[in-house]
Coordinates of C-alpha atoms and ligand atoms in Angstrom, one line a residue:
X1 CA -21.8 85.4 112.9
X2 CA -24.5 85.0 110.3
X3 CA -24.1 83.9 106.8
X4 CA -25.6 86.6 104.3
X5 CA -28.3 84.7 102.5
X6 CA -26.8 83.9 98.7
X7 CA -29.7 83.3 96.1
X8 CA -29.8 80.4 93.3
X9 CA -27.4 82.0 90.3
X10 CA -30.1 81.2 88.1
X11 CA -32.1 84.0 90.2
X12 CA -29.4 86.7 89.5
X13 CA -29.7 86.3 85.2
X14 CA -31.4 88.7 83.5
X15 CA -34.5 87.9 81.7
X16 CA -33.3 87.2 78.4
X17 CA -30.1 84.9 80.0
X18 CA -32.7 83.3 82.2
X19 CA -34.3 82.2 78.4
X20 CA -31.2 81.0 77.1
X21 CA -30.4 78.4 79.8
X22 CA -34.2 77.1 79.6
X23 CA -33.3 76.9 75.9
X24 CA -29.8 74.9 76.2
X25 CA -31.7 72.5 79.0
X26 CA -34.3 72.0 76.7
X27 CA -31.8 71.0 73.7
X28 CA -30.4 68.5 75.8
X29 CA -33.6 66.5 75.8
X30 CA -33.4 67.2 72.0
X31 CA -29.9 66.1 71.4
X32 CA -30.1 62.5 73.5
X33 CA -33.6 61.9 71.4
X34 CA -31.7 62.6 68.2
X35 CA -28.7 60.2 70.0
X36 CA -30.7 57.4 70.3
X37 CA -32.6 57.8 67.0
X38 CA -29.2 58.0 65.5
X39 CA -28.0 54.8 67.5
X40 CA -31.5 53.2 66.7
X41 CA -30.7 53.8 63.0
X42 CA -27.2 52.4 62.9
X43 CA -28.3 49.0 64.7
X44 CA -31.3 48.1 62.3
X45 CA -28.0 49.2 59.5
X46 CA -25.5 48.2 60.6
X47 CA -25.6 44.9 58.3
X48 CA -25.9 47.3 55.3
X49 CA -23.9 50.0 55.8
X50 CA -20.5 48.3 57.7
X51 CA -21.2 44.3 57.4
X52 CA -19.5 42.1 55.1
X53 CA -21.0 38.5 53.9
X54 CA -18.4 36.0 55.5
X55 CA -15.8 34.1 53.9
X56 CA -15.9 30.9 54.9
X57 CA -12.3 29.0 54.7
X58 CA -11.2 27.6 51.1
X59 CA -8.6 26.1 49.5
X60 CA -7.3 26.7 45.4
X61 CA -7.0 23.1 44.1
X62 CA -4.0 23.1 42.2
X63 CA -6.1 23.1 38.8
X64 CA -6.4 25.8 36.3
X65 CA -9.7 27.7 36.5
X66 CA -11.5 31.1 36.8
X67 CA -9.8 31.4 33.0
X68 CA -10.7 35.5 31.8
X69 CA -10.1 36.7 28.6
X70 CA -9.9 40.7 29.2
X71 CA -8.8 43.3 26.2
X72 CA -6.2 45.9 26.3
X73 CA -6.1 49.2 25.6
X74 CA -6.4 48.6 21.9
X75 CA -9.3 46.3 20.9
X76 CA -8.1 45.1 17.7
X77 CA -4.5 44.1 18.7
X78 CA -4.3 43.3 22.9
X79 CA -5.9 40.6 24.7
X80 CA -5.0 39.5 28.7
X81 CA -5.5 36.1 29.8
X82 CA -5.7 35.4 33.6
X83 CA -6.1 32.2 35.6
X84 CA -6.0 30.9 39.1
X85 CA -4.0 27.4 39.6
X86 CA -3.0 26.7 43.5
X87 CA -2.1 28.3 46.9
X88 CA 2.3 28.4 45.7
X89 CA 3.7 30.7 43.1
X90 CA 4.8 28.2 40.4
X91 CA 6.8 28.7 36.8
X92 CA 3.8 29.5 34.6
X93 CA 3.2 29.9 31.1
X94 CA 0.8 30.2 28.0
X95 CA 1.4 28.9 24.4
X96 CA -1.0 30.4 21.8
X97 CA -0.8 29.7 18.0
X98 CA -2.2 31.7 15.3
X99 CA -4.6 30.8 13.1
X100 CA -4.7 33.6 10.3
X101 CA -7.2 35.2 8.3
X102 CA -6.3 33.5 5.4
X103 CA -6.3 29.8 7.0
X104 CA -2.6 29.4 7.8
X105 CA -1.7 27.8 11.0
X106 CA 1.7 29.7 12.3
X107 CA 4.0 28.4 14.9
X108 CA 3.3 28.0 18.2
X109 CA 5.2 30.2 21.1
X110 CA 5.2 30.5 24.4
X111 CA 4.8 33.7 26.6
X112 CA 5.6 33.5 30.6
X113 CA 3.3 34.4 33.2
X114 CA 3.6 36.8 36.0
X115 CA 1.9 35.3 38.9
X116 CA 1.0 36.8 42.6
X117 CA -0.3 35.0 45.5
X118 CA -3.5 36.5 46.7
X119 CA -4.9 36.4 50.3
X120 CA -8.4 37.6 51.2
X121 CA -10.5 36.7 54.6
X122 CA -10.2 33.2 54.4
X123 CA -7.5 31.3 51.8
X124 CA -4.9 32.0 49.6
X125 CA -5.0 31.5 45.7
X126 CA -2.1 32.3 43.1
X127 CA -3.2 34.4 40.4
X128 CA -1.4 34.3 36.9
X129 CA -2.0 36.4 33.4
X130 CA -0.5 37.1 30.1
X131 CA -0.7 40.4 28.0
X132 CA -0.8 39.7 24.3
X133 CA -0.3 42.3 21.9
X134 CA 0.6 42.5 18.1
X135 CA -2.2 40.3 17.5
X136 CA -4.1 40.2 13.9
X137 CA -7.3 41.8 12.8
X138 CA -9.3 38.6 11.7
X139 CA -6.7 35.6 13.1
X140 CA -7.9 33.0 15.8
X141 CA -5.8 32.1 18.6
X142 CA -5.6 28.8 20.3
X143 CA -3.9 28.6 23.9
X144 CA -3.1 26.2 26.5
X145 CA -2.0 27.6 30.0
X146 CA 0.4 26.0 32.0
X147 CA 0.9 26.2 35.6
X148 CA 3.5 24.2 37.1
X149 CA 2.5 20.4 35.9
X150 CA -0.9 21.9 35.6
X151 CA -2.1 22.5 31.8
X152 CA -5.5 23.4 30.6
X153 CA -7.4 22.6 27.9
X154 CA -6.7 24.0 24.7
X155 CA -8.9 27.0 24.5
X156 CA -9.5 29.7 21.5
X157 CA -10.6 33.7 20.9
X158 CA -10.8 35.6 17.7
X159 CA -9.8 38.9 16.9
X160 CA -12.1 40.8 15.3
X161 CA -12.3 40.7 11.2
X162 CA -12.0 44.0 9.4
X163 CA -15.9 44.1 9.1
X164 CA -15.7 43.7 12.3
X165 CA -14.2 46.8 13.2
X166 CA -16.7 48.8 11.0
X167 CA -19.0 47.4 13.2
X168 CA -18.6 46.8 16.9
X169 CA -21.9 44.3 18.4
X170 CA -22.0 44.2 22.2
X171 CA -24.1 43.1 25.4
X172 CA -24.5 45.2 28.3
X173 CA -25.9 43.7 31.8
X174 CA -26.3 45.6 34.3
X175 CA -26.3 43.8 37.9
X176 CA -26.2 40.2 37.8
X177 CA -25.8 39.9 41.4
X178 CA -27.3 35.8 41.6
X179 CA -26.5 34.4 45.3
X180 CA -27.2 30.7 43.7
X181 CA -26.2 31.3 40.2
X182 CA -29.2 29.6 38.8
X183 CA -30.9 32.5 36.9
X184 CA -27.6 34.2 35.9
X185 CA -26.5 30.7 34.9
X186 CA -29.7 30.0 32.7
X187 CA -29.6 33.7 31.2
X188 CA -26.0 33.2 30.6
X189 CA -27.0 30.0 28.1
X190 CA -30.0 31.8 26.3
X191 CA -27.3 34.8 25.5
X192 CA -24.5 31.9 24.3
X193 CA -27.8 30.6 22.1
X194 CA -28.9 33.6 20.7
X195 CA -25.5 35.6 20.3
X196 CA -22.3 33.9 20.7
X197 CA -21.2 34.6 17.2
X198 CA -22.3 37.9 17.1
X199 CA -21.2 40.0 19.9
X200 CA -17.6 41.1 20.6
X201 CA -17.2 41.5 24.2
X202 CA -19.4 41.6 27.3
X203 CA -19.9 44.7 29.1
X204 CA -21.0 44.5 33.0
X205 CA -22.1 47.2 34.9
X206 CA -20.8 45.9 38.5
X207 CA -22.4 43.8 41.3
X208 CA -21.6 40.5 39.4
X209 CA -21.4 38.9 42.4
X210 CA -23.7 39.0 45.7
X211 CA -20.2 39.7 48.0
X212 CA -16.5 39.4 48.1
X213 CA -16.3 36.0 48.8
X214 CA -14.2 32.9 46.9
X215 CA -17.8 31.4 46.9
X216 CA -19.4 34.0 44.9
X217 CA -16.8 34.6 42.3
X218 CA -16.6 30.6 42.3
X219 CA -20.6 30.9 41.6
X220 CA -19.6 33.5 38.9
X221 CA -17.5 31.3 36.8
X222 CA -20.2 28.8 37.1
X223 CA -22.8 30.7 35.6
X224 CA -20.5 32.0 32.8
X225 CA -19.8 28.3 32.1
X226 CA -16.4 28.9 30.1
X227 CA -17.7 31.5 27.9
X228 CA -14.8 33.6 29.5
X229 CA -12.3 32.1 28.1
X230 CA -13.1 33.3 24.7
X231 CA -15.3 35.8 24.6
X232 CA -13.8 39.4 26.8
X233 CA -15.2 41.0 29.3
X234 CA -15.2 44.5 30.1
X235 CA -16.5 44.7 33.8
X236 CA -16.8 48.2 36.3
X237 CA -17.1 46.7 39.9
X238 CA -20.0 47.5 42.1
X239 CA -20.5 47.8 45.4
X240 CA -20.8 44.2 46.4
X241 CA -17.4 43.7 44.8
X242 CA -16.3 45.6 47.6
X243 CA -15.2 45.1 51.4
X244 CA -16.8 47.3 54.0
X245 CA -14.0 48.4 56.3
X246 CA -15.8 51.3 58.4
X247 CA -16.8 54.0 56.5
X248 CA -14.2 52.7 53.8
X249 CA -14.5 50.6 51.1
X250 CA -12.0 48.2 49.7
X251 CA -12.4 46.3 46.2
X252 CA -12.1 42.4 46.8
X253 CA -8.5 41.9 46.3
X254 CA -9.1 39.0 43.6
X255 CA -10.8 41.7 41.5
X256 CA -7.9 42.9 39.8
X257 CA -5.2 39.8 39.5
X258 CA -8.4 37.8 37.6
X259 CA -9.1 40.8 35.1
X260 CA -5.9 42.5 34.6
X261 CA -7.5 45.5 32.6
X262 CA -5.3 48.3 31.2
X263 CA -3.3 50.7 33.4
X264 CA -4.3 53.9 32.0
X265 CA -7.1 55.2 34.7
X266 CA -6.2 57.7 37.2
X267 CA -4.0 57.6 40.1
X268 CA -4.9 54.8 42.9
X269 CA -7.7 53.8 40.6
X270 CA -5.3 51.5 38.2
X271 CA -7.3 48.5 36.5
X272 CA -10.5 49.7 37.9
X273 CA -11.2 52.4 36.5
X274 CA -9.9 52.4 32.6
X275 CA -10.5 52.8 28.8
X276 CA -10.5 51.0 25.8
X277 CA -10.1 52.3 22.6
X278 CA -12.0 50.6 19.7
X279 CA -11.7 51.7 16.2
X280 CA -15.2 53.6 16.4
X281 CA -15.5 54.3 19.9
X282 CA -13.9 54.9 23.2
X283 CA -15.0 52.8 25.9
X284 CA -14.7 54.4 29.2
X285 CA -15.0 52.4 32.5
X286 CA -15.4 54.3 36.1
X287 CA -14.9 52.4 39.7
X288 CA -17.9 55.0 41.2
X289 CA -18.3 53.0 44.6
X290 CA -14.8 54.4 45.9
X291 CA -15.5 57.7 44.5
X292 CA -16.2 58.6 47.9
X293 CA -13.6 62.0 49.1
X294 CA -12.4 64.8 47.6
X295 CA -9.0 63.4 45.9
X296 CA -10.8 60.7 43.9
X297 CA -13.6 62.8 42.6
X298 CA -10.9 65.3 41.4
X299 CA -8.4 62.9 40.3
X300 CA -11.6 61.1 38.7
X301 CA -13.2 64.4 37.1
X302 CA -9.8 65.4 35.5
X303 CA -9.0 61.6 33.7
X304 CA -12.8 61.5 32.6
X305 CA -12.5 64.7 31.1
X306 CA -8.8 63.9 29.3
X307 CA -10.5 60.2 28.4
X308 CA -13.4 61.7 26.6
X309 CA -12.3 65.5 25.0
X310 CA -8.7 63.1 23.7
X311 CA -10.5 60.7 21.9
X312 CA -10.8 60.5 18.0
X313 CA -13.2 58.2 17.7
X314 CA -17.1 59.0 16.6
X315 CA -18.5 57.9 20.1
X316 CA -17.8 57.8 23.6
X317 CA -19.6 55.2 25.4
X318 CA -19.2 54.8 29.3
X319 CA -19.7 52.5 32.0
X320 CA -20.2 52.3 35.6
X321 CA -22.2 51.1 38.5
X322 CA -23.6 53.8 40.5
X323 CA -26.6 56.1 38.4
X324 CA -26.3 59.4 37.8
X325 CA -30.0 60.0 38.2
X326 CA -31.1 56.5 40.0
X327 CA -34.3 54.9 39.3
X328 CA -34.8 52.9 42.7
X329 CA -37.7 54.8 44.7
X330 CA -35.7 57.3 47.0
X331 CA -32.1 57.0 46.1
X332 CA -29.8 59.9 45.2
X333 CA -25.9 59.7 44.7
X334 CA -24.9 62.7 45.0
X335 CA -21.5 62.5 43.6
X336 CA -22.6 60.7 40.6
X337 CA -25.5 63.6 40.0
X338 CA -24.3 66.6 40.9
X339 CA -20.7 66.1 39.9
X340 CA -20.2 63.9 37.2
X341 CA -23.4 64.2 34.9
X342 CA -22.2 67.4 34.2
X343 CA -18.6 66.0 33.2
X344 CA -20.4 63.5 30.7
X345 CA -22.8 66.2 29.5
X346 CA -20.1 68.9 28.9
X347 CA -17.6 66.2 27.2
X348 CA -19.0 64.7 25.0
X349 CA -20.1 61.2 26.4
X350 CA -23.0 59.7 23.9
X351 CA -24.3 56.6 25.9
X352 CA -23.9 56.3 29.3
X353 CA -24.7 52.6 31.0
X354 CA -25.3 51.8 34.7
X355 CA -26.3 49.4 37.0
X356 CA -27.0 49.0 41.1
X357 CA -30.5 50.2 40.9
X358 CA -32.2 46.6 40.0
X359 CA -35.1 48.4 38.2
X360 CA -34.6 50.1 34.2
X361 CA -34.5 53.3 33.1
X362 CA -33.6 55.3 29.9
X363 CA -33.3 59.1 30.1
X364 CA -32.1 61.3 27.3
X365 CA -31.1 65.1 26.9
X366 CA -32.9 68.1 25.8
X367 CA -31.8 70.5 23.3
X368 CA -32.9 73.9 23.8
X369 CA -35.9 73.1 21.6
X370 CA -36.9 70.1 23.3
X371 CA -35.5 67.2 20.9
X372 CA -33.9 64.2 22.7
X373 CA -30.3 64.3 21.9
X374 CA -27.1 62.4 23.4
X375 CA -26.4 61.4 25.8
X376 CA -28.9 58.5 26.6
X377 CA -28.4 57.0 30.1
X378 CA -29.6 53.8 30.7
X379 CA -29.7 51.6 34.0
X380 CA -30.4 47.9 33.8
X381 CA -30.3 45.1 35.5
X382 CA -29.9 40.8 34.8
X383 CA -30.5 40.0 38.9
X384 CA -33.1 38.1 40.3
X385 CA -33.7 40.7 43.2
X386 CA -35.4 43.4 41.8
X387 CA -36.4 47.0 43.7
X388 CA -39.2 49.1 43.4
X389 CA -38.9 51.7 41.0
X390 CA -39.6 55.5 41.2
X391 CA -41.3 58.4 38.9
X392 CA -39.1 60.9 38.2
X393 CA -39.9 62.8 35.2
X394 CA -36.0 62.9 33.8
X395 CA -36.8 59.3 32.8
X396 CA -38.1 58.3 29.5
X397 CA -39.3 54.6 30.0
X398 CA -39.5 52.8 32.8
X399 CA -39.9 49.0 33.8
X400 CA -39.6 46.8 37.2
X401 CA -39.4 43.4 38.3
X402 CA -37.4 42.8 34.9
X403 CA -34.4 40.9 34.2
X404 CA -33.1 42.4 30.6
X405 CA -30.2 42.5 28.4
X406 CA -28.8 45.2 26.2
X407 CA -27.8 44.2 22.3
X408 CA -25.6 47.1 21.2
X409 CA -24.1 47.6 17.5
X410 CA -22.2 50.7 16.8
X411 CA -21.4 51.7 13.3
X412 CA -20.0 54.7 11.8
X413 CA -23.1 56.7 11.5
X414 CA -24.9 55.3 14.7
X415 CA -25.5 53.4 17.7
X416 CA -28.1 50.8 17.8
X417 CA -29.3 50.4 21.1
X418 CA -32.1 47.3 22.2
X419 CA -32.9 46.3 25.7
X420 CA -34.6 42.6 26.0
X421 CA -36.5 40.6 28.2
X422 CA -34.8 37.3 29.3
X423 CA -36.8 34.5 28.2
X424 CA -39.5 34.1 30.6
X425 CA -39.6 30.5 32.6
X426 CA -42.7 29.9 31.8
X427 CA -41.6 29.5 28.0
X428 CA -39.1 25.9 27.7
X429 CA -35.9 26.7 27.7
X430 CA -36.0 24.3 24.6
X431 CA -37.4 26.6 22.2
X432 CA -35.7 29.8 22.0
X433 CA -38.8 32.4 21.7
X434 CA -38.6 34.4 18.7
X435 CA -36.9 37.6 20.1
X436 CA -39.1 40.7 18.7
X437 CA -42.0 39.5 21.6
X438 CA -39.4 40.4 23.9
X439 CA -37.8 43.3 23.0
X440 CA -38.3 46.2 25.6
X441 CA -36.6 49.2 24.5
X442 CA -34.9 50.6 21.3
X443 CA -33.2 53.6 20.1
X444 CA -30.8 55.2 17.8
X445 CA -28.6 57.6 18.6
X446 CA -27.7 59.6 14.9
X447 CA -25.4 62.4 14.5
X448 CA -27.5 65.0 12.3
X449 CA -26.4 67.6 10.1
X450 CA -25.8 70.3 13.2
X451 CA -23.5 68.1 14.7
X452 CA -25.5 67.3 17.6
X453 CA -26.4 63.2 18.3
X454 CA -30.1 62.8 18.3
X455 CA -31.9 60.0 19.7
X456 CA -34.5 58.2 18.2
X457 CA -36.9 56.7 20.7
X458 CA -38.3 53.5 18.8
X459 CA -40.3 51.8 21.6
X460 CA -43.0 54.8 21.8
X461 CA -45.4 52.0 21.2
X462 CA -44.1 49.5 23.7
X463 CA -45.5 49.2 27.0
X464 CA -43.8 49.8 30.0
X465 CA -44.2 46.6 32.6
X466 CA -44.2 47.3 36.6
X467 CA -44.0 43.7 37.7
X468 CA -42.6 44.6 41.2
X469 CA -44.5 43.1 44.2
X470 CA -42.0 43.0 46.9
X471 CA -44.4 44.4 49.1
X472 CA -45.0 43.1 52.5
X473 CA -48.3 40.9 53.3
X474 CA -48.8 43.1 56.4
X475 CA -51.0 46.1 56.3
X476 CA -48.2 48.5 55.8
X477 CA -47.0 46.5 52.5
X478 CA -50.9 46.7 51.3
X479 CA -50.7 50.4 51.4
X480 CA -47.7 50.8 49.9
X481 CA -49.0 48.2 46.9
X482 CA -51.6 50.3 46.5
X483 CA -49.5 53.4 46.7
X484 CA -47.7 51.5 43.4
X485 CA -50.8 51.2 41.9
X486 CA -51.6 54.6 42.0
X487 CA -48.4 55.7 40.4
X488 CA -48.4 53.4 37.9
X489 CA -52.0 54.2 36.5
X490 CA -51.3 57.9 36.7
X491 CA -47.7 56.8 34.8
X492 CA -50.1 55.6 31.8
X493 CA -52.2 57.6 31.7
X494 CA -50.1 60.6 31.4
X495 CA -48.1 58.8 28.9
X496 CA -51.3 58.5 26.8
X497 CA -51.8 61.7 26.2
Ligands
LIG501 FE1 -25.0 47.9 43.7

């Protein structure tokens, strides 16, 4: 018998099927390309994207440190104190006797401690705090901490005075983010030199640390050389405050035990993202790095919206780490653009600080005829790695290869707002240079007679410096330096017309 010849299938398609098989084999080639670009990719970031700095092992010396002074949700009358003492949960305490306004010392008392034992990667410490309230406009407070037969020194903070709370002086840093703590721990002098009486708290915009390790934090308190135990701190965590787990994140677990901020932010999000209310503004603190799916940008968009259309106060000033438009050449976060600029634009937020970008950048708003009203976003950084900025016209002024500080006084009527130049090293640290040469930016934000806030731009005559030059030596770096070049010379010149 013979056996009918059967032709290839492929020989039996119609024209137009015969084209969509060549097509599918053709997108195969395609697809493993785009497979191994994608794998390619992930390799030369993995570090970045899903690698964590290690932990090496530690032990907690039974010995009070890593002492925080943190408000509460009132400025004038709550303060928190936290400490680490020791890897066993042990009866703690704090005494703290008033000094009053008028000069009268008051009897001492003494307030128990909670205390929890902390694990992370690689050790163990026990974490221990104390919320004060009732406390007096205008008293001082000494307090000694006790843990176990541990006691500190005898430490001291003031409340503010009632001139005081007509006027509220602050410095913002963005990153600080200072692997050896010798810069940070240097800037952190010249700002105890030149301010220390002045200001009220210190506000951080995350990425304190270089990683989640007891190292960095351990680097952190050396830089701040005690000033934590008097003066608060009001800090947003960054990014490298987090754990990469995946494509999760996790704050370092000894974020919230050594701040202990108030417990009025949203859902899941407790004493990381908050607010503080001062007598002439609310200050608003966001957690933006886990602001990552759908159920913490709505719980998030709702709370930001009830934290800034319920306040009373004259201004609304808010603070968090990830940009809403970012300054570093080619970055975008999404969520923080296309979401929640329109929440602070709609509700009233008046200056708006940031961090993670390691360049600066002030933008304002328009009004409808063109004049710069609130708010005023600002990105800054205090670290010594610095990124190379980029030119997009929604910022004011620009600078790069900085390290600056923001001096902040808000009064009734307005917000004083300077940026300034850390003293350079090549000044001695002896002689404190005379502060004016290093001022950087300036504004005022106003409220005029149609109710909107203006902003005043007072650095019109103060150049802009691009002192970035983290280019490579290789030929590839040289073009892109001269790229920089370009950019910046057309960045002038437009600005001098
Ligand atoms: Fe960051």
């Amino acid at each position: 018998m013979t056996t009918k010849y059967k032709p290839p299938r492929l020989r039996n398609l119609k024209p137009d099927k015969r084209k969509g098989r060549k097509k599918r084999y053709l997108l195969i080639p395609l697809f493993l390309v785009l497979l191994l670009g994608a794998g390619v990719l992930l390799m030369l970031r993995w570090r970045a994207w899903f690698g964590n700095p290690p932990e090496a092992p530690y032990h907690t010396p039974e010995e009070i440190t890593r002492v925080t002074l943190t408000p509460g949700s009132d400025f004038t009358t709550e303060r928190t104190l936290s400490w680490r003492s020791g890897e066993y949960l042990v009866p703690s305490a704090l005494t703290l006797q008033e000094i009053t306004a008028r000069g009268d010392t008051l009897a001492a008392r003494r307030i128990p401690a909670l205390g929890r034992l902390v694990k992370s990667r690689s050790g163990k410490g026990c974490f221990y705090h104390v919320s004060l309230d009732s406390l007096h406009v205008g008293s001082r407070y000494l307090y000694q901490l006790q843990s176990g037969e541990q006691r500190s020194p005898v430490y001291s903070f003031a409340m503010p005075s009632e001139r005081e709370c007509d006027t509220t002086r602050f410095v913002y840093l963005g990153d600080v983010q200072d692997p050896q703590a010798q810069m940070s721990t240097t800037f952190f002098r010249e700002l105890r030199e030149r301010l220390a009486d002045s200001i009220q708290f210190l506000a951080l915009a995350g990425d304190q640390i270089e990683g989640p390790t007891d190292h960095y934090w351990q680097c952190w308190y050396q830089a701040l050389q005690g000033w934590s135990t008097r003066l608060p701190i009001i800090a947003a965590p960054g990014n490298h405050e987090y754990l990469k787990r995946g494509f999760a994140r996790e704050l370092d677990v000894r974020w919230v035990p050594q701040t202990n901020y108030p417990l009025n932010g949203p859902k899941g999000f407790l004493q990381r993202s908050y607010y503080i209310d001062f007598p002439l503004m609310r200050f608003i603190v966001l957690d933006t790095t886990d602001i990552m799916w759908l159920g913490s940008i709505n719980s998030h968009k709702s709370w930001l919206r009830r934290a800034l259309s319920s306040s009373r106060q004259p201004w609304q000033v808010v603070l968090f780490h990830h940009a809403v438009d970012c300054v570093r050449e080619g970055r975008k976060n999404i969520i923080m653009h296309h979401i929640f600029k329109d929440e602070l634009l709609t509700y009233g937020a008046d200056l708006v600080l940031q961090g993670h970008d390691h360049g600066y950048a002030r933008a304002t708003t328009r009004d409808e005829r063109g004049d710069t009203i609130a708010p005023a976003f600002v990105i800054s950084s205090a670290s010594p790695k610095v990124y190379r900025n980029g030119f997009s016209s929604v910022h004011d002024r620009l600078g790069s290869g900085l390290q600056l500080y923001q001096d902040i006084t808000v009064t009734k009527t307005q917000i004083h707002y300077t940026s300034y130049r850390f003293q350079p090293d090549s000044i001695p640290r002896d002689s404190l240079l005379d502060r004016s040469k290093l001022l950087y930016d300036e504004l005022i934000l106003r409220r005029g007679r149609d109710g909107a806030i203006h902003v005043e731009d007072k650095a019109r005559t103060l150049p802009e410096l691009f002192l970035y030059e983290g280019f490579g030596a290789d030929s590839k770096g040289q073009k892109k330096a001269a790229q920089y070049a370009k950019e910046v010379k057309e960045r002038r010149e437009r600005r001098k017309k």
